[in-house]
Amino acid sequence: QNIVQLNRQRRMNRVKKVKKAVIPAAGFGTRFLPATKAMAKEMMPIVDTPSIQYVVEEAIASGIEEIIIVSGKGKSSIEDHFDVNFTLEENLRKNGKNEMLTILQKTNIPSIHYVRQPYPKGLGDAILQAAPFVGDEPFVVLLGDDIMPNDIPLTKLLMDTYEKTEGGVVATMRIPNNLVNRYGIIDIQDQVSEHVYSVDHFIEKPNLEDAPSNLAIIGRYLLTPEIFDVLRSQKPDSGNEVQLTDAIEALNQIHPLTAFEYTGKRYDVGDKYGLLIANIEFGLKKPETAKKMHDYIIALSKELKK
Ligand code: G1P
């Protein structure tokens, strides 16, 4: 066991600790118009909590110390959300609403920084805006459209995998075949260990005929800083977007990454249907709404069956 411990210690000394997270939040959110005309899509609530808060909480629960949100025009509500609202706090305090005060103060997160993406030039370009903040360290990327409630946060699972593989790790999940053209898809090389695969190719949104598998990239990545050099020299695609998946594909040829297969629950809240499902299922779990929602759904399903 001493040797096991010693080897682990040696490895830990070699791989740098992952301390930083990048959360891109610059997209227009056109799928949710008109709600997103004047409001950040990341502020769309699941019951009572903006979706981006779940993502920030996942990063913090995984041990991340500093977060940078890549924002853009019309996104100031995100900054306000994680800042102190002094007037509101005073008001709640004065009126003895201590429970609400605690809920409110949980959203005061000083370790969040902001940078703007000036042009909507894709996910890869958004990540590149965070390069000065990340520096020469490994970091994680969390996309706000994917909410993955799991006992061990998915970001933490990627961090644990990185400690063993010492290379970048991309979170993936099996999806129905007919959806492959909406995701980055993995061409698996070999199984490395339980849930972990080496990868021949990362392919952004292939047609069903060209898809080598149904193992899709979901919105969590652990990347090493070499990705920035790739992104800097990468040409935008035909839609004038710099794709992160293409940069990962190029990086994989020099510094191999692995794919981690997640098997837990995922909500795609970047989609109307996914957001509705998340609201229903989270509502069924919240103590204040659980019973009423349950009874309502039973009654509604009887109604629908008629
Ligand atoms: C992005 C990535 C894609 C990934 C997906 C996960 O696509 O480009 O590779 O599978 O996130 O949600 P988007 O959803 O921004 O079109």
Tab-separated table of C-alpha atoms and ligand atoms in Angstrom:
chain	number	residue	atom	x	y	z
A	1	GLN	CA	0.000	0.000	0.000
A	2	ASN	CA	2.917	2.347	0.661
A	3	ILE	CA	4.012	1.966	-2.931
A	4	VAL	CA	0.478	2.700	-4.126
A	5	GLN	CA	0.425	5.829	-1.993
A	6	LEU	CA	3.878	6.857	-3.149
A	7	ASN	CA	2.949	6.447	-6.807
A	8	ARG	CA	-0.192	8.463	-6.276
A	9	GLN	CA	1.827	11.207	-4.596
A	10	ARG	CA	4.333	11.217	-7.486
A	11	ARG	CA	1.510	11.525	-10.000
A	12	MET	CA	-0.136	14.308	-8.034
A	13	ASN	CA	3.134	16.223	-8.045
A	14	ARG	CA	3.418	15.844	-11.793
A	15	VAL	CA	-0.128	16.846	-12.785
A	16	LYS	CA	-1.113	20.357	-11.841
A	17	LYS	CA	-4.158	20.745	-9.646
A	18	VAL	CA	-7.258	21.865	-11.537
A	19	LYS	CA	-8.439	25.078	-9.901
A	20	LYS	CA	-10.120	27.092	-12.633
A	21	ALA	CA	-13.364	26.791	-14.560
A	22	VAL	CA	-14.572	28.533	-17.700
A	23	ILE	CA	-18.312	28.890	-18.242
A	24	PRO	CA	-19.263	30.233	-21.683
A	25	ALA	CA	-22.454	32.291	-21.555
A	26	ALA	CA	-22.273	34.568	-24.565
A	27	GLY	CA	-24.828	32.889	-26.844
A	28	PHE	CA	-27.948	34.729	-28.004
A	29	GLY	CA	-30.354	32.064	-26.772
A	30	THR	CA	-32.493	32.367	-29.894
A	31	ARG	CA	-34.288	29.090	-29.106
A	32	PHE	CA	-36.014	30.807	-26.199
A	33	LEU	CA	-37.176	33.984	-27.906
A	34	PRO	CA	-39.004	36.088	-26.914
A	35	ALA	CA	-37.927	35.278	-23.314
A	36	THR	CA	-34.302	35.951	-24.210
A	37	LYS	CA	-34.882	39.230	-26.035
A	38	ALA	CA	-33.889	41.241	-22.958
A	39	MET	CA	-32.813	38.481	-20.576
A	40	ALA	CA	-29.804	36.158	-20.534
A	41	LYS	CA	-30.819	32.614	-21.433
A	42	GLU	CA	-28.589	31.408	-18.570
A	43	MET	CA	-31.001	33.128	-16.171
A	44	MET	CA	-33.965	30.977	-17.254
A	45	PRO	CA	-35.072	29.350	-14.012
A	46	ILE	CA	-35.511	25.715	-13.126
A	47	VAL	CA	-38.256	26.152	-10.525
A	48	ASP	CA	-36.653	29.070	-8.656
A	49	THR	CA	-32.988	28.883	-9.547
A	50	PRO	CA	-31.331	30.195	-12.728
A	51	SER	CA	-29.778	27.384	-14.747
A	52	ILE	CA	-26.312	28.948	-14.553
A	53	GLN	CA	-26.404	28.718	-10.763
A	54	TYR	CA	-26.583	24.910	-10.936
A	55	VAL	CA	-23.512	24.931	-13.159
A	56	VAL	CA	-21.568	27.275	-10.867
A	57	GLU	CA	-22.540	25.114	-7.878
A	58	GLU	CA	-21.295	21.990	-9.674
A	59	ALA	CA	-17.908	23.649	-10.266
A	60	ILE	CA	-17.612	24.715	-6.627
A	61	ALA	CA	-18.742	21.295	-5.328
A	62	SER	CA	-15.980	19.755	-7.471
A	63	GLY	CA	-13.313	21.822	-5.725
A	64	ILE	CA	-12.909	24.559	-8.347
A	65	GLU	CA	-11.581	27.763	-6.771
A	66	GLU	CA	-11.904	30.396	-9.498
A	67	ILE	CA	-14.539	30.706	-12.213
A	68	ILE	CA	-14.609	32.899	-15.295
A	69	ILE	CA	-17.846	33.457	-17.148
A	70	VAL	CA	-17.482	34.397	-20.791
A	71	SER	CA	-20.386	36.752	-21.286
A	72	GLY	CA	-21.528	39.167	-23.945
A	73	LYS	CA	-24.059	41.883	-24.630
A	74	GLY	CA	-27.273	41.774	-22.619
A	75	LYS	CA	-25.827	39.454	-19.990
A	76	SER	CA	-25.402	41.858	-17.060
A	77	SER	CA	-28.121	40.046	-15.069
A	78	ILE	CA	-25.647	37.151	-14.643
A	79	GLU	CA	-23.119	39.478	-12.991
A	80	ASP	CA	-25.806	40.986	-10.789
A	81	HIS	CA	-27.015	37.533	-9.801
A	82	PHE	CA	-23.684	36.454	-8.302
A	83	ASP	CA	-22.980	39.867	-6.738
A	84	VAL	CA	-24.260	41.079	-3.354
A	85	ASN	CA	-27.677	42.743	-3.471
A	86	PHE	CA	-27.189	44.941	-0.429
A	87	THR	CA	-30.597	46.691	-0.530
A	88	LEU	CA	-32.467	43.405	-0.793
A	89	GLU	CA	-30.398	41.834	1.988
A	90	GLU	CA	-31.117	44.795	4.271
A	91	ASN	CA	-34.808	44.566	3.504
A	92	LEU	CA	-35.002	40.832	4.259
A	93	ARG	CA	-32.990	41.314	7.444
A	94	LYS	CA	-35.269	44.127	8.642
A	95	ASN	CA	-38.350	42.026	7.998
A	96	GLY	CA	-36.915	38.937	9.720
A	97	LYS	CA	-37.018	36.848	6.531
A	98	ASN	CA	-33.938	34.886	7.517
A	99	GLU	CA	-34.618	31.821	5.406
A	100	MET	CA	-34.836	33.926	2.238
A	101	LEU	CA	-31.738	35.811	3.318
A	102	THR	CA	-29.773	32.559	3.512
A	103	ILE	CA	-31.001	31.517	0.054
A	104	LEU	CA	-30.046	34.936	-1.301
A	105	GLN	CA	-26.603	34.968	0.274
A	106	LYS	CA	-25.782	31.558	-1.189
A	107	THR	CA	-25.663	33.323	-4.564
A	108	ASN	CA	-23.005	35.841	-3.478
A	109	ILE	CA	-19.961	34.306	-5.138
A	110	PRO	CA	-16.942	36.600	-5.203
A	111	SER	CA	-14.688	34.066	-6.960
A	112	ILE	CA	-16.443	34.624	-10.313
A	113	HIS	CA	-14.720	36.780	-12.910
A	114	TYR	CA	-16.057	38.001	-16.238
A	115	VAL	CA	-14.729	38.511	-19.717
A	116	ARG	CA	-16.678	39.349	-22.854
A	117	GLN	CA	-16.698	37.641	-26.196
A	118	PRO	CA	-16.925	40.586	-28.624
A	119	TYR	CA	-18.249	38.647	-31.654
A	120	PRO	CA	-20.415	35.506	-31.698
A	121	LYS	CA	-17.702	33.345	-33.228
A	122	GLY	CA	-18.433	29.988	-31.654
A	123	LEU	CA	-17.614	27.993	-28.550
A	124	GLY	CA	-13.898	27.666	-29.339
A	125	ASP	CA	-13.568	31.432	-29.678
A	126	ALA	CA	-15.487	31.948	-26.408
A	127	ILE	CA	-13.049	29.649	-24.572
A	128	LEU	CA	-10.121	31.515	-26.101
A	129	GLN	CA	-11.307	34.732	-24.408
A	130	ALA	CA	-10.514	33.051	-21.069
A	131	ALA	CA	-6.871	32.287	-21.986
A	132	PRO	CA	-5.276	35.159	-19.977
A	133	PHE	CA	-7.294	34.099	-16.913
A	134	VAL	CA	-6.428	30.406	-17.223
A	135	GLY	CA	-2.711	30.851	-17.948
A	136	ASP	CA	-0.572	27.730	-18.028
A	137	GLU	CA	-2.890	25.451	-16.060
A	138	PRO	CA	-5.345	22.674	-16.762
A	139	PHE	CA	-8.931	23.896	-16.458
A	140	VAL	CA	-12.511	22.721	-16.820
A	141	VAL	CA	-15.224	24.006	-19.141
A	142	LEU	CA	-18.872	23.762	-18.133
A	143	LEU	CA	-21.624	24.497	-20.652
A	144	GLY	CA	-24.757	25.960	-19.126
A	145	ASP	CA	-27.165	24.034	-21.345
A	146	ASP	CA	-26.328	20.743	-19.652
A	147	ILE	CA	-27.462	20.152	-16.087
A	148	MET	CA	-26.194	16.898	-14.639
A	149	PRO	CA	-27.303	16.270	-11.075
A	150	ASN	CA	-25.128	13.451	-9.751
A	151	ASP	CA	-23.925	12.360	-6.300
A	152	ILE	CA	-20.358	12.913	-7.432
A	153	PRO	CA	-20.425	15.960	-9.741
A	154	LEU	CA	-19.444	15.123	-13.316
A	155	THR	CA	-16.756	17.832	-13.224
A	156	LYS	CA	-15.191	16.056	-10.235
A	157	LEU	CA	-15.296	12.740	-12.119
A	158	LEU	CA	-13.354	14.393	-14.972
A	159	MET	CA	-10.828	15.796	-12.486
A	160	ASP	CA	-10.331	12.325	-10.959
A	161	THR	CA	-9.846	10.827	-14.434
A	162	TYR	CA	-7.287	13.517	-15.315
A	163	GLU	CA	-5.231	12.603	-12.246
A	164	LYS	CA	-4.916	9.091	-13.620
A	165	THR	CA	-4.559	9.757	-17.357
A	166	GLU	CA	-2.648	13.056	-17.053
A	167	GLY	CA	-4.338	14.290	-20.233
A	168	GLY	CA	-7.494	16.177	-21.172
A	169	VAL	CA	-10.843	14.482	-20.590
A	170	VAL	CA	-14.130	15.069	-22.390
A	171	ALA	CA	-17.452	14.094	-20.800
A	172	THR	CA	-19.624	11.962	-23.050
A	173	MET	CA	-22.871	10.072	-22.929
A	174	ARG	CA	-24.769	7.596	-25.108
A	175	ILE	CA	-27.549	9.329	-27.035
A	176	PRO	CA	-30.257	8.070	-29.414
A	177	ASN	CA	-28.791	7.580	-32.926
A	178	ASN	CA	-31.114	10.093	-34.539
A	179	LEU	CA	-29.580	12.909	-32.467
A	180	VAL	CA	-25.917	12.475	-33.458
A	181	ASN	CA	-26.047	15.508	-35.769
A	182	ARG	CA	-26.623	17.771	-32.757
A	183	TYR	CA	-23.485	16.769	-30.849
A	184	GLY	CA	-19.745	16.302	-30.995
A	185	ILE	CA	-19.302	12.545	-31.524
A	186	ILE	CA	-16.511	10.232	-30.389
A	187	ASP	CA	-14.732	7.737	-32.597
A	188	ILE	CA	-13.609	5.329	-29.878
A	189	GLN	CA	-10.154	3.790	-30.115
A	190	ASP	CA	-9.957	1.585	-27.022
A	191	GLN	CA	-11.315	1.197	-23.543
A	192	VAL	CA	-8.676	2.422	-21.066
A	193	SER	CA	-10.528	1.662	-17.832
A	194	GLU	CA	-14.089	1.594	-16.575
A	195	HIS	CA	-15.976	4.475	-18.298
A	196	VAL	CA	-12.761	5.790	-19.937
A	197	TYR	CA	-11.865	5.496	-23.640
A	198	SER	CA	-8.967	6.588	-25.787
A	199	VAL	CA	-10.206	8.396	-28.878
A	200	ASP	CA	-9.299	8.222	-32.556
A	201	HIS	CA	-11.382	11.206	-33.601
A	202	PHE	CA	-13.691	13.893	-32.255
A	203	ILE	CA	-16.227	14.851	-34.923
A	204	GLU	CA	-18.524	17.864	-34.588
A	205	LYS	CA	-22.159	17.181	-35.515
A	206	PRO	CA	-21.751	14.423	-38.125
A	207	ASN	CA	-24.609	13.108	-40.264
A	208	LEU	CA	-25.996	9.807	-39.028
A	209	GLU	CA	-24.294	7.974	-41.945
A	210	ASP	CA	-20.876	9.358	-40.972
A	211	ALA	CA	-21.185	9.002	-37.194
A	212	PRO	CA	-18.708	6.425	-35.845
A	213	SER	CA	-20.701	5.946	-32.610
A	214	ASN	CA	-23.521	7.380	-30.536
A	215	LEU	CA	-21.160	8.500	-27.779
A	216	ALA	CA	-21.780	12.252	-27.658
A	217	ILE	CA	-19.901	15.111	-26.028
A	218	ILE	CA	-21.973	16.606	-23.232
A	219	GLY	CA	-21.074	19.988	-21.803
A	220	ARG	CA	-18.139	19.233	-19.495
A	221	TYR	CA	-14.486	19.231	-20.527
A	222	LEU	CA	-11.161	19.105	-18.732
A	223	LEU	CA	-8.592	20.725	-20.983
A	224	THR	CA	-4.886	21.399	-20.819
A	225	PRO	CA	-3.619	24.892	-21.740
A	226	GLU	CA	-2.176	23.693	-25.092
A	227	ILE	CA	-5.744	23.991	-26.402
A	228	PHE	CA	-5.282	27.780	-26.584
A	229	ASP	CA	-2.439	27.510	-29.126
A	230	VAL	CA	-4.658	25.297	-31.275
A	231	LEU	CA	-7.603	27.697	-30.964
A	232	ARG	CA	-5.453	30.707	-31.850
A	233	SER	CA	-4.420	29.208	-35.168
A	234	GLN	CA	-7.739	27.553	-36.028
A	235	LYS	CA	-9.786	28.858	-38.945
A	236	PRO	CA	-13.527	29.360	-38.397
A	237	ASP	CA	-15.837	26.798	-40.043
A	238	SER	CA	-18.320	27.519	-42.853
A	239	GLY	CA	-20.713	29.127	-40.345
A	240	ASN	CA	-17.873	31.447	-39.212
A	241	GLU	CA	-17.610	29.636	-35.872
A	242	VAL	CA	-14.468	28.338	-34.219
A	243	GLN	CA	-15.540	24.907	-32.980
A	244	LEU	CA	-14.110	23.616	-29.708
A	245	THR	CA	-14.537	20.043	-30.950
A	246	ASP	CA	-12.271	20.735	-33.950
A	247	ALA	CA	-9.587	22.151	-31.634
A	248	ILE	CA	-9.880	19.075	-29.398
A	249	GLU	CA	-9.535	16.835	-32.462
A	250	ALA	CA	-6.299	18.643	-33.429
A	251	LEU	CA	-4.976	18.573	-29.850
A	252	ASN	CA	-5.719	14.842	-29.583
A	253	GLN	CA	-3.122	14.146	-32.281
A	254	ILE	CA	-0.333	15.674	-30.132
A	255	HIS	CA	-1.612	15.383	-26.558
A	256	PRO	CA	-4.156	12.544	-26.479
A	257	LEU	CA	-7.363	13.159	-24.563
A	258	THR	CA	-9.763	10.551	-23.233
A	259	ALA	CA	-13.554	10.339	-23.257
A	260	PHE	CA	-15.315	9.717	-19.962
A	261	GLU	CA	-18.691	7.998	-20.347
A	262	TYR	CA	-21.246	9.450	-17.941
A	263	THR	CA	-24.265	7.301	-17.155
A	264	GLY	CA	-26.172	9.538	-14.756
A	265	LYS	CA	-29.062	11.932	-15.284
A	266	ARG	CA	-28.806	14.804	-17.765
A	267	TYR	CA	-31.168	17.661	-18.584
A	268	ASP	CA	-30.659	19.588	-21.808
A	269	VAL	CA	-31.991	22.949	-20.679
A	270	GLY	CA	-30.834	24.609	-23.894
A	271	ASP	CA	-33.962	23.145	-25.439
A	272	LYS	CA	-37.600	24.029	-24.637
A	273	TYR	CA	-38.644	20.450	-24.027
A	274	GLY	CA	-35.575	19.753	-21.877
A	275	LEU	CA	-36.190	22.863	-19.789
A	276	LEU	CA	-39.819	21.852	-19.220
A	277	ILE	CA	-38.799	18.367	-18.128
A	278	ALA	CA	-36.189	19.788	-15.744
A	279	ASN	CA	-38.831	22.073	-14.214
A	280	ILE	CA	-41.242	19.187	-13.724
A	281	GLU	CA	-38.681	16.808	-12.232
A	282	PHE	CA	-37.008	19.403	-9.998
A	283	GLY	CA	-40.473	20.568	-8.936
A	284	LEU	CA	-41.264	16.993	-7.934
A	285	LYS	CA	-38.233	17.051	-5.622
A	286	LYS	CA	-38.529	20.485	-4.002
A	287	PRO	CA	-40.202	20.137	-0.597
A	288	GLU	CA	-42.498	23.156	-1.158
A	289	THR	CA	-43.847	21.873	-4.473
A	290	ALA	CA	-43.292	18.082	-4.419
A	291	LYS	CA	-46.675	16.920	-3.130
A	292	LYS	CA	-48.764	19.396	-5.124
A	293	MET	CA	-46.864	18.645	-8.337
A	294	HIS	CA	-47.214	14.910	-7.795
A	295	ASP	CA	-50.966	15.124	-7.281
A	296	TYR	CA	-51.343	17.474	-10.222
A	297	ILE	CA	-49.416	15.192	-12.587
A	298	ILE	CA	-51.452	12.133	-11.556
A	299	ALA	CA	-54.677	14.050	-12.130
A	300	LEU	CA	-53.445	15.452	-15.420
A	301	SER	CA	-52.357	12.057	-16.753
A	302	LYS	CA	-55.818	10.637	-15.989
A	303	GLU	CA	-57.296	13.587	-17.851
A	304	LEU	CA	-54.992	13.016	-20.833
A	305	LYS	CA	-55.777	9.299	-20.994
A	306	LYS	CA	-59.493	9.973	-21.426
B	1	G1P	C1	-21.804	22.181	-28.232
B	1	G1P	C2	-20.605	21.442	-28.824
B	1	G1P	C3	-20.964	19.988	-29.111
B	1	G1P	C4	-21.489	19.334	-27.842
B	1	G1P	C5	-22.668	20.134	-27.256
B	1	G1P	C6	-23.069	19.574	-25.907
B	1	G1P	O1	-22.792	22.280	-29.220
B	1	G1P	O2	-20.180	22.102	-30.000
B	1	G1P	O3	-19.829	19.303	-29.550
B	1	G1P	O4	-21.882	18.016	-28.119
B	1	G1P	O5	-22.295	21.514	-27.076
B	1	G1P	O6	-24.214	20.199	-25.401
B	1	G1P	P1	-24.047	23.316	-29.113
B	1	G1P	O7	-25.015	22.711	-28.168
B	1	G1P	O8	-23.478	24.610	-28.613
B	1	G1P	O9	-24.574	23.425	-30.508
